[in-house]
Coordinates of C-alpha atoms and ligand atoms in Angstrom, one line a residue:
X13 CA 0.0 0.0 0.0
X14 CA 1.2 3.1 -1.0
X15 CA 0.2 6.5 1.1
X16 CA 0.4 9.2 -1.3
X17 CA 0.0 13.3 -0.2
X18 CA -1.0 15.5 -2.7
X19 CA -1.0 18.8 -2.7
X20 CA -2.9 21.6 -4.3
X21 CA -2.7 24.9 -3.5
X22 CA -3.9 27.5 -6.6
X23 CA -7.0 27.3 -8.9
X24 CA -4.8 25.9 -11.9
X25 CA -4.3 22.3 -9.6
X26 CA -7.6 21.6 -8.7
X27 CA -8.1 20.3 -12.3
X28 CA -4.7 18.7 -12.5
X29 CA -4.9 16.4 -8.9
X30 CA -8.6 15.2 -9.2
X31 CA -8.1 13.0 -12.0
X32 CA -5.3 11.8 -9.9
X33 CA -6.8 11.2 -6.9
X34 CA -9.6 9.4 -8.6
X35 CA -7.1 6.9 -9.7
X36 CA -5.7 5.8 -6.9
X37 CA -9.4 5.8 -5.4
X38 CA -10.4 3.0 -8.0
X39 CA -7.0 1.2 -7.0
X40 CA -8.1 1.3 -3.4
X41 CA -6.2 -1.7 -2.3
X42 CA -2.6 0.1 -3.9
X43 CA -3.2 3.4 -3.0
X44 CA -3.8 6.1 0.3
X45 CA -4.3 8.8 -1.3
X46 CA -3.9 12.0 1.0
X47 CA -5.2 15.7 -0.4
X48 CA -3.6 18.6 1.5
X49 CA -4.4 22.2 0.4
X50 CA -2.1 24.6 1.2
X51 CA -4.7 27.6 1.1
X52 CA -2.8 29.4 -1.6
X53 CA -6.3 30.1 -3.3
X54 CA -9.1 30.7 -0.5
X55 CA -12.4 32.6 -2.3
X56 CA -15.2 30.3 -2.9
X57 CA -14.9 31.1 -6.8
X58 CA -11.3 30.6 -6.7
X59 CA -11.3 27.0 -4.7
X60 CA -14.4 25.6 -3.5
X61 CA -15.9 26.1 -6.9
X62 CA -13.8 23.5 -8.2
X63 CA -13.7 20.9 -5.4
X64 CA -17.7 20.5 -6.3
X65 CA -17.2 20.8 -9.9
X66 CA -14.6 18.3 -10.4
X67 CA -15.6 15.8 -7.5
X68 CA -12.5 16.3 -5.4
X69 CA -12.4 14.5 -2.1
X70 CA -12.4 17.1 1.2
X71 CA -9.2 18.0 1.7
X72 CA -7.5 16.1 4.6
X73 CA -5.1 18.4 5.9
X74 CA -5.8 22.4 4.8
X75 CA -2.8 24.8 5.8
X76 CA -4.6 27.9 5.8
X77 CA -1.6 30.1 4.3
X78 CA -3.3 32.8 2.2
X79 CA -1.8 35.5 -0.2
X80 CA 1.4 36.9 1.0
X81 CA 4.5 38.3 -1.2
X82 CA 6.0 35.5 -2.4
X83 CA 8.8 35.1 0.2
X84 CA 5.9 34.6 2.6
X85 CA 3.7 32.9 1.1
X86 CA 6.5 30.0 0.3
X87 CA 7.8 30.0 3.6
X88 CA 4.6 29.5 5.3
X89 CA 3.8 26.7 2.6
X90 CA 7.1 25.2 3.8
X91 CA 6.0 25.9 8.0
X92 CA 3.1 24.3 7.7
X93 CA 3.6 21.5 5.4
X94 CA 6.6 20.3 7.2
X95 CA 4.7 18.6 10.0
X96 CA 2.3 17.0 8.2
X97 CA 5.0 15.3 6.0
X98 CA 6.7 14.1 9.4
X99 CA 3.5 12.6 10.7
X100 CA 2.3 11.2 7.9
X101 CA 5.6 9.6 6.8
X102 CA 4.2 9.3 2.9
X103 CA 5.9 6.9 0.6
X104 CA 5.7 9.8 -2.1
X105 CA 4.0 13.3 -2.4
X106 CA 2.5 14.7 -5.7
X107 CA 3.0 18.7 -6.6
X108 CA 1.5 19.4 -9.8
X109 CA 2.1 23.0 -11.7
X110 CA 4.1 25.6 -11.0
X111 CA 2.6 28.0 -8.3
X112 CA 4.8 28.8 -5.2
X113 CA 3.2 25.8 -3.2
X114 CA 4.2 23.7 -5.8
X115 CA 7.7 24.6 -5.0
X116 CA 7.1 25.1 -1.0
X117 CA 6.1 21.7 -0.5
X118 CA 8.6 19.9 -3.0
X119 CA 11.2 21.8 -1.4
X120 CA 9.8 20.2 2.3
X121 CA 10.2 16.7 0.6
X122 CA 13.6 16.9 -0.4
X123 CA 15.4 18.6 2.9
X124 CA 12.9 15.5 4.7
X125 CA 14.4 13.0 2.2
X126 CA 11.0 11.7 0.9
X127 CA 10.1 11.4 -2.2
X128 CA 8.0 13.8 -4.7
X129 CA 7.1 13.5 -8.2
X130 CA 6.2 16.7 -10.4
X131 CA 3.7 16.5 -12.8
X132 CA 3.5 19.0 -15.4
X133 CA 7.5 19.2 -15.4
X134 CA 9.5 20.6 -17.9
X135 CA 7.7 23.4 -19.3
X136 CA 9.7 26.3 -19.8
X137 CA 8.8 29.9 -20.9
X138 CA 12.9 30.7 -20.6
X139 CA 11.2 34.2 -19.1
X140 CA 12.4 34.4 -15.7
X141 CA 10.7 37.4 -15.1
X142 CA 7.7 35.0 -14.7
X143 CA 7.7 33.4 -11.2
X144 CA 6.1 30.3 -12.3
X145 CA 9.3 30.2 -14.4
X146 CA 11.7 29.8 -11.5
X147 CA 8.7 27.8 -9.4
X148 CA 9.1 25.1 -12.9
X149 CA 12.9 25.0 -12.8
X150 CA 13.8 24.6 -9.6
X151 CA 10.7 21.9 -8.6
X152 CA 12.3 19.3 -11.7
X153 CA 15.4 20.5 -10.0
X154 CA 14.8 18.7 -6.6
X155 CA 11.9 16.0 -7.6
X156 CA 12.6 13.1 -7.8
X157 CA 10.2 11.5 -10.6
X158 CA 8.9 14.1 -13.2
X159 CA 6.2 13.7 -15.3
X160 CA 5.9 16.1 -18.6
X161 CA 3.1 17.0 -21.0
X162 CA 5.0 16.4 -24.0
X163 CA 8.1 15.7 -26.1
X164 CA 9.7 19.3 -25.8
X165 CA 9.3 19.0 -22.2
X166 CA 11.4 16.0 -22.0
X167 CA 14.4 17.8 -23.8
X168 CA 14.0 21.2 -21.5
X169 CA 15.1 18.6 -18.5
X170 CA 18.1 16.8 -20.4
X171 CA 19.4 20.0 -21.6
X172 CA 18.9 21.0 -18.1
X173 CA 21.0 18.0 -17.0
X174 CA 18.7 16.1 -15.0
X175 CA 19.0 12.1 -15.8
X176 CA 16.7 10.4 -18.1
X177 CA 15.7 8.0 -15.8
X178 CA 13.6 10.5 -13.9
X179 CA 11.8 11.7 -16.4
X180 CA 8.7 10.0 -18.1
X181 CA 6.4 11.9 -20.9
X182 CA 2.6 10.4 -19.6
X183 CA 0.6 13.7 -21.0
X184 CA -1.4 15.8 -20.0
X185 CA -3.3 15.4 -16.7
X186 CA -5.6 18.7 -17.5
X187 CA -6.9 17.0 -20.4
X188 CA -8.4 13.9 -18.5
X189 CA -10.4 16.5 -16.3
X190 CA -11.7 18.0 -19.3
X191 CA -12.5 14.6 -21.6
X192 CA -14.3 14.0 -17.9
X193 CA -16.6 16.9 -17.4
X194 CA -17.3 17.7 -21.0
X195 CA -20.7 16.5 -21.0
X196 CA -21.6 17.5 -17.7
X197 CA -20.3 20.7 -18.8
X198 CA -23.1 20.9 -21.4
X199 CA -25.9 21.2 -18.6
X200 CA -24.3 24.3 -17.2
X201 CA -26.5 27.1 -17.5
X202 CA -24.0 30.1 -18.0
X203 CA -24.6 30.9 -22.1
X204 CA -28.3 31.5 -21.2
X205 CA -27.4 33.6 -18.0
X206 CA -25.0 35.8 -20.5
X207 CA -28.2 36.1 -22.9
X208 CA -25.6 34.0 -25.2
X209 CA -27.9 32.4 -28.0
X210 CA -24.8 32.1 -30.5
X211 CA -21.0 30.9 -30.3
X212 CA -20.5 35.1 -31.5
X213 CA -19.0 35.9 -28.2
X214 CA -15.2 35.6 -27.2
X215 CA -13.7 34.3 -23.8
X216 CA -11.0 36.6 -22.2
X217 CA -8.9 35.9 -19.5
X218 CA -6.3 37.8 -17.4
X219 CA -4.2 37.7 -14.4
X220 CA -0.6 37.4 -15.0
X221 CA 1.6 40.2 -13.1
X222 CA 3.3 41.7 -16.0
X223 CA -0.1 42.2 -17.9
X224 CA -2.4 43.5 -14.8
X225 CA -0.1 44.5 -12.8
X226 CA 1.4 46.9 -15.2
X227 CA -0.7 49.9 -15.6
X228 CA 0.8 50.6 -19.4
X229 CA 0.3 47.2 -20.8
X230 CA -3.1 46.6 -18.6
X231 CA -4.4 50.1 -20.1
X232 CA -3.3 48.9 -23.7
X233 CA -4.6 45.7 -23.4
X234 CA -7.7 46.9 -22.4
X235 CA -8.7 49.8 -25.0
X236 CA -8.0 46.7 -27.6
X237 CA -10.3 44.7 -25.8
X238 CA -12.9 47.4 -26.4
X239 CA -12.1 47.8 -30.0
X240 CA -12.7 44.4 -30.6
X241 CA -15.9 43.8 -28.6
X242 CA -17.5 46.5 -31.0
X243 CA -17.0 43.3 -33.3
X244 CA -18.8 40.8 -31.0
X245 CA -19.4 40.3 -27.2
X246 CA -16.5 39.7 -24.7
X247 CA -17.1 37.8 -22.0
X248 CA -14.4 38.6 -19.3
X249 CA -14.4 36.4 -15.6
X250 CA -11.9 38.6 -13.4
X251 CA -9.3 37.0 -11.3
X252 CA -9.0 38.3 -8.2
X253 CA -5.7 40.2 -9.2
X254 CA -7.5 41.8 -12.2
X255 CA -10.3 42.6 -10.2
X256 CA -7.6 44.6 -7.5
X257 CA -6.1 46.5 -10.8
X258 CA -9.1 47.8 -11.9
X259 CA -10.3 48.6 -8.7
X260 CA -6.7 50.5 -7.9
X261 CA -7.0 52.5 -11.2
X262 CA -9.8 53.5 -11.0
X263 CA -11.5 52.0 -14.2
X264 CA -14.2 50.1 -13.2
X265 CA -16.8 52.6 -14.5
X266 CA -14.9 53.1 -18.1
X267 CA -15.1 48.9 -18.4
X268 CA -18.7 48.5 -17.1
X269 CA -19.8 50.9 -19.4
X270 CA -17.6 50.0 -22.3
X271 CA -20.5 48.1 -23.6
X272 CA -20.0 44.3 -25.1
X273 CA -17.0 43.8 -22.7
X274 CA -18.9 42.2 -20.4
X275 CA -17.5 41.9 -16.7
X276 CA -18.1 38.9 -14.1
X277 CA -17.1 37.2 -11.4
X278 CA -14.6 34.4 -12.0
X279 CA -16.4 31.0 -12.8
X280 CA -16.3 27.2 -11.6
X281 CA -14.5 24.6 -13.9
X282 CA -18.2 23.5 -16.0
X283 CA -19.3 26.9 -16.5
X284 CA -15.9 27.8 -17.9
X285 CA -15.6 25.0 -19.9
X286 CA -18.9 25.0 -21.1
X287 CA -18.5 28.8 -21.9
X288 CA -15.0 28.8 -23.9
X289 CA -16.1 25.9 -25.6
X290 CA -18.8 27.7 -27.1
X291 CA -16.7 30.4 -28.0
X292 CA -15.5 31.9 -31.7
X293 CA -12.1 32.9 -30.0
X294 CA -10.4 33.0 -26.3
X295 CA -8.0 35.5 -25.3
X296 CA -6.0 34.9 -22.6
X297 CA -2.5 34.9 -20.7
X298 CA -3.5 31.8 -18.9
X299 CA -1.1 28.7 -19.4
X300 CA -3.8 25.7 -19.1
X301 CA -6.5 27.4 -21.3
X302 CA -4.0 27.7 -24.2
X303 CA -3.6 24.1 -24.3
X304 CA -8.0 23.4 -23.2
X305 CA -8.4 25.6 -26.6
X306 CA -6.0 23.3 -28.7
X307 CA -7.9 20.1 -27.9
X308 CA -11.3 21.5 -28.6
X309 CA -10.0 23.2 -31.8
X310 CA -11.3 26.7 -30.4
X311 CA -8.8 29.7 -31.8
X312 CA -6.9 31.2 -29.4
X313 CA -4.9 34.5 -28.7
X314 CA -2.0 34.4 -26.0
X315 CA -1.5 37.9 -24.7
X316 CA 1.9 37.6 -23.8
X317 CA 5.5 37.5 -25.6
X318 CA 6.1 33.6 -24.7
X319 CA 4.8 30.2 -23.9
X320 CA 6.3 27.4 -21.9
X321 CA 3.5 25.2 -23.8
X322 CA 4.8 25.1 -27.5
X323 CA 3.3 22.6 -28.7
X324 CA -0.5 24.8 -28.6
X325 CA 1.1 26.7 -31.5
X326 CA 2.9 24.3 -33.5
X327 CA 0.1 21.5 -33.7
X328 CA -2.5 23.7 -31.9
X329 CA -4.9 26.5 -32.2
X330 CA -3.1 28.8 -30.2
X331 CA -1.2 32.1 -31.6
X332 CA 1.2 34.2 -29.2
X333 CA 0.3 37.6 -30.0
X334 CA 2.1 39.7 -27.6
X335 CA 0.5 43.0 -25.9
X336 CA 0.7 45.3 -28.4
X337 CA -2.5 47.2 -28.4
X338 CA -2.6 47.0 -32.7
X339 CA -1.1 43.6 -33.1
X340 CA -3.9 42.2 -30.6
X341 CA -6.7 44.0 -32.4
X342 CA -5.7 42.9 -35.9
X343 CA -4.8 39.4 -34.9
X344 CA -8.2 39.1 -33.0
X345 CA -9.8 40.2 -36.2
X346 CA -8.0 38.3 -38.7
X347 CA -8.7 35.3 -36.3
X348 CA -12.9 36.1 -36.6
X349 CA -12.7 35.8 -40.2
X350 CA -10.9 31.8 -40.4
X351 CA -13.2 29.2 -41.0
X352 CA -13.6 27.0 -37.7
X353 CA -10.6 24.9 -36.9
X354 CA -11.0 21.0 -35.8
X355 CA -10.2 19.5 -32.8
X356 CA -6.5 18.7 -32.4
X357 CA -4.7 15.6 -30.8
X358 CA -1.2 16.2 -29.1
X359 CA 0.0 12.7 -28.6
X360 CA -0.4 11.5 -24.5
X361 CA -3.2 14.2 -24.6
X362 CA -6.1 11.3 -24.4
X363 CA -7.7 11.4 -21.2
X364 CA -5.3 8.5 -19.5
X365 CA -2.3 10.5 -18.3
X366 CA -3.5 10.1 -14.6
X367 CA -3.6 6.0 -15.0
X368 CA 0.1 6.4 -16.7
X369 CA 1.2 8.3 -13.5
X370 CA -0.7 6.0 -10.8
X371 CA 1.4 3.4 -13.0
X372 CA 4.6 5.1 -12.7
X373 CA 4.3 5.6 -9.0
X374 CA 3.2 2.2 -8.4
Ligands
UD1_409 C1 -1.3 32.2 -8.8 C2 -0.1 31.6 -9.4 C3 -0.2 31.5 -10.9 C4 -1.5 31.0 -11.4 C5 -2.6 31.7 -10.7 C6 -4.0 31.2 -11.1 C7 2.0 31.8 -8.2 C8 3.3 32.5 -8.1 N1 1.1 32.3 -9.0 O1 -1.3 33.6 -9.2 O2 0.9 30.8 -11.4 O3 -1.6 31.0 -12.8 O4 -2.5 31.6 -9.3 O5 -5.0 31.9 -10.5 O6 1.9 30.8 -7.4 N2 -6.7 36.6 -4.2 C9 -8.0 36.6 -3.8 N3 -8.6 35.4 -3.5 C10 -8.0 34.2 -3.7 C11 -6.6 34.2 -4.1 C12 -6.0 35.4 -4.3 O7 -8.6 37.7 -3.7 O8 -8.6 33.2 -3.4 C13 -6.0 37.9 -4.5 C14 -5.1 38.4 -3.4 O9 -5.2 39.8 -3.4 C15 -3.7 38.0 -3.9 C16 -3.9 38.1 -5.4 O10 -5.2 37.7 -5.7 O11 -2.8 38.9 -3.4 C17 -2.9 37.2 -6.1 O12 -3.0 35.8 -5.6 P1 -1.7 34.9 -5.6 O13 -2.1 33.5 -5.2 O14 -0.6 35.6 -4.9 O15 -1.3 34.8 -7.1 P2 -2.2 34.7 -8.5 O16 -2.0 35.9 -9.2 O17 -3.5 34.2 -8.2

């Protein structure tokens, strides 16, 4: 029997551990699967959403850390998970993603000498601006078993030196979650709430520092946004740092009355997924909803100068466009005028990357 603790911490690993968790729940006489949350993400929309959406068990152990700079934050990850780890003596622990508490609690692991695996390792952006960026590098660093998305991941973690016998491609875990809950997705409710009767709407998303945190590049990505949405409707859920931006600069009013950019409050995994799915085009600078987009063949415009998920543009749907206030208006309306794309398939990206790592582990 293997006691396993996994961790989530951040809305991006909700979607990534359930899957998990599931399998080792129908290989009950292998596995003890543990789920601690760190309490990186605490609003209702931002975490309990998603335990109801996607089935998660309770949590077992919930730390309670909340948002912090990111000095504090990781250290009180690494505070609080440390005695949990020590009484639970686990034969491995699972960190998924690359938020700080994926780091925090890998980091716990390694000075305790117990083993963690990584899944999702080996993306790289080569920004180090980004702090996910440093959060990826160093976690495949330290873990001990890492399991990537795809091909290009695998030669990101040679190149970086680590030994091949660590590393093993099983695909992408997001993509089981989302095979999972596509047709339950279809009974959400959320086009009809909009007043959506057509897919002529578009999905944006936006939270990454250098885009709202930035008034410059938030302001010019914005007065795009409204250029495009005299095209069609924009349907924008705000993250929680968005939402602080906006508030901060004062722009609330200019957005809310800017017409078919439509403001709401972030959603739960099936009325997201039933509402980019529907969509003619996604914006977004999010890292998982570039590669969502690709499997359901939905066009898709990365606001930001990078990816660390390449393969979304070569054999996807996805385009990295930048923040250039022009260069995001013409590509958004060069993208309206393509005729619909087909769903895509990225090898490993088939719905059975959490059996391949309940495998592994095993
Ligand atoms: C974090 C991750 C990022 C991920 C994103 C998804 C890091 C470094 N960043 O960024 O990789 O893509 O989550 O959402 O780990 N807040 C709330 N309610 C919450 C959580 C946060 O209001 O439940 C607000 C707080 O003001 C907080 C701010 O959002 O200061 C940012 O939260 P934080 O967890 O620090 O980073 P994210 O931007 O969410």
């Amino acid at each position: 029997m293997l006691k396993v603790i996994n961790v989530v911490g951040a809305r991006p690993n909700f979607m990534k551990v359930a899957p998990i968790v599931a399998a080792m729940k129908r290989r009950e006489r292998e596995f003890t699967p543990l789920v601690v949350h760190t309490g990186q993400h605490y609003d209702a929309a931002m975490s309990d959403a998603f335990f109801a959406d996607l089935d998660l068990p309770q949590t077992d152990v919930h730390l309670g850390v909340g948002s912090a700079s990111h000095a504090a934050q990781t250290a009180a990850v690494m505070e609080r998970f440390e005695p949990v780890v020590i009484q639970e003596k686990p034969d491995w622990v699972l960190v998924v993603g690359d938020v700080n508490s994926t780091l925090a609690a890998a980091l716990v692991c390694v000075k305790l000498g117990v083993k963690v695996a990584h899944v999702e390792a080996g993306l790289r952006s080569r920004d180090r601006t980004m702090p996910e960026e440093i959060n990826r590098i160093l976690t495949d660093q330290i873990a001990d078993l890492l399991f990537t998305p795809s091909a290009d991941a695998d030669q990101n973690l040679i190149a970086e030196g680590i030994p091949p016998e660590r590393i093993r491609l099983v695909g992408n875990v997001m993509i089981d979650s989302l095979y999972q809950h596509l047709e339950r997705a279809q009974q959400s409710t959320i086009r009809e709430r909009l007043g959506l009767t057509d897919s002529r709407y578009a999905v944006l998303t936006l939270h990454r520092p250098s885009n709202v945190d930035d008034r410059t590049t938030f302001e010019g990505i914005l007065s795009a946004l409204e250029r495009i949405s005299e095209e069609l409707p924009i349907i924008f859920p705000v993250h929680p740092r968005a939402a602080r931006t906006i508030a901060e600069l004062g722009l609330l009013d200019r957005l809310t009355n800017a017409g078919n950019l439509r403001l709401i409050e972030p959603l739960g995994y099936l009325d997201f997924l039933n509402l980019y799915s529907g969509a003619q085009l996604v914006l977004t600078d999010s890292g998982g909803i570039q590669e969502e987009t690709t499997v359901l063949g939905i066009p898709c415009l990365t606001l930001r100068e990078n990816t660390e998920r390449p393969v979304t543009v070569s054999l996807g749907t996805n385009k990295i466009v930048g923040t250039d206030p022009e260069k995001i208006v013409a590509e958004a309306l060069a993208a309206l005028q393509q005729p619909a794309r087909l769903r895509v398939d990225i090898p490993f990206w088939d719905g059975k990357t959490a059996e391949r790592i309940v495998d592994a582990l095993r």
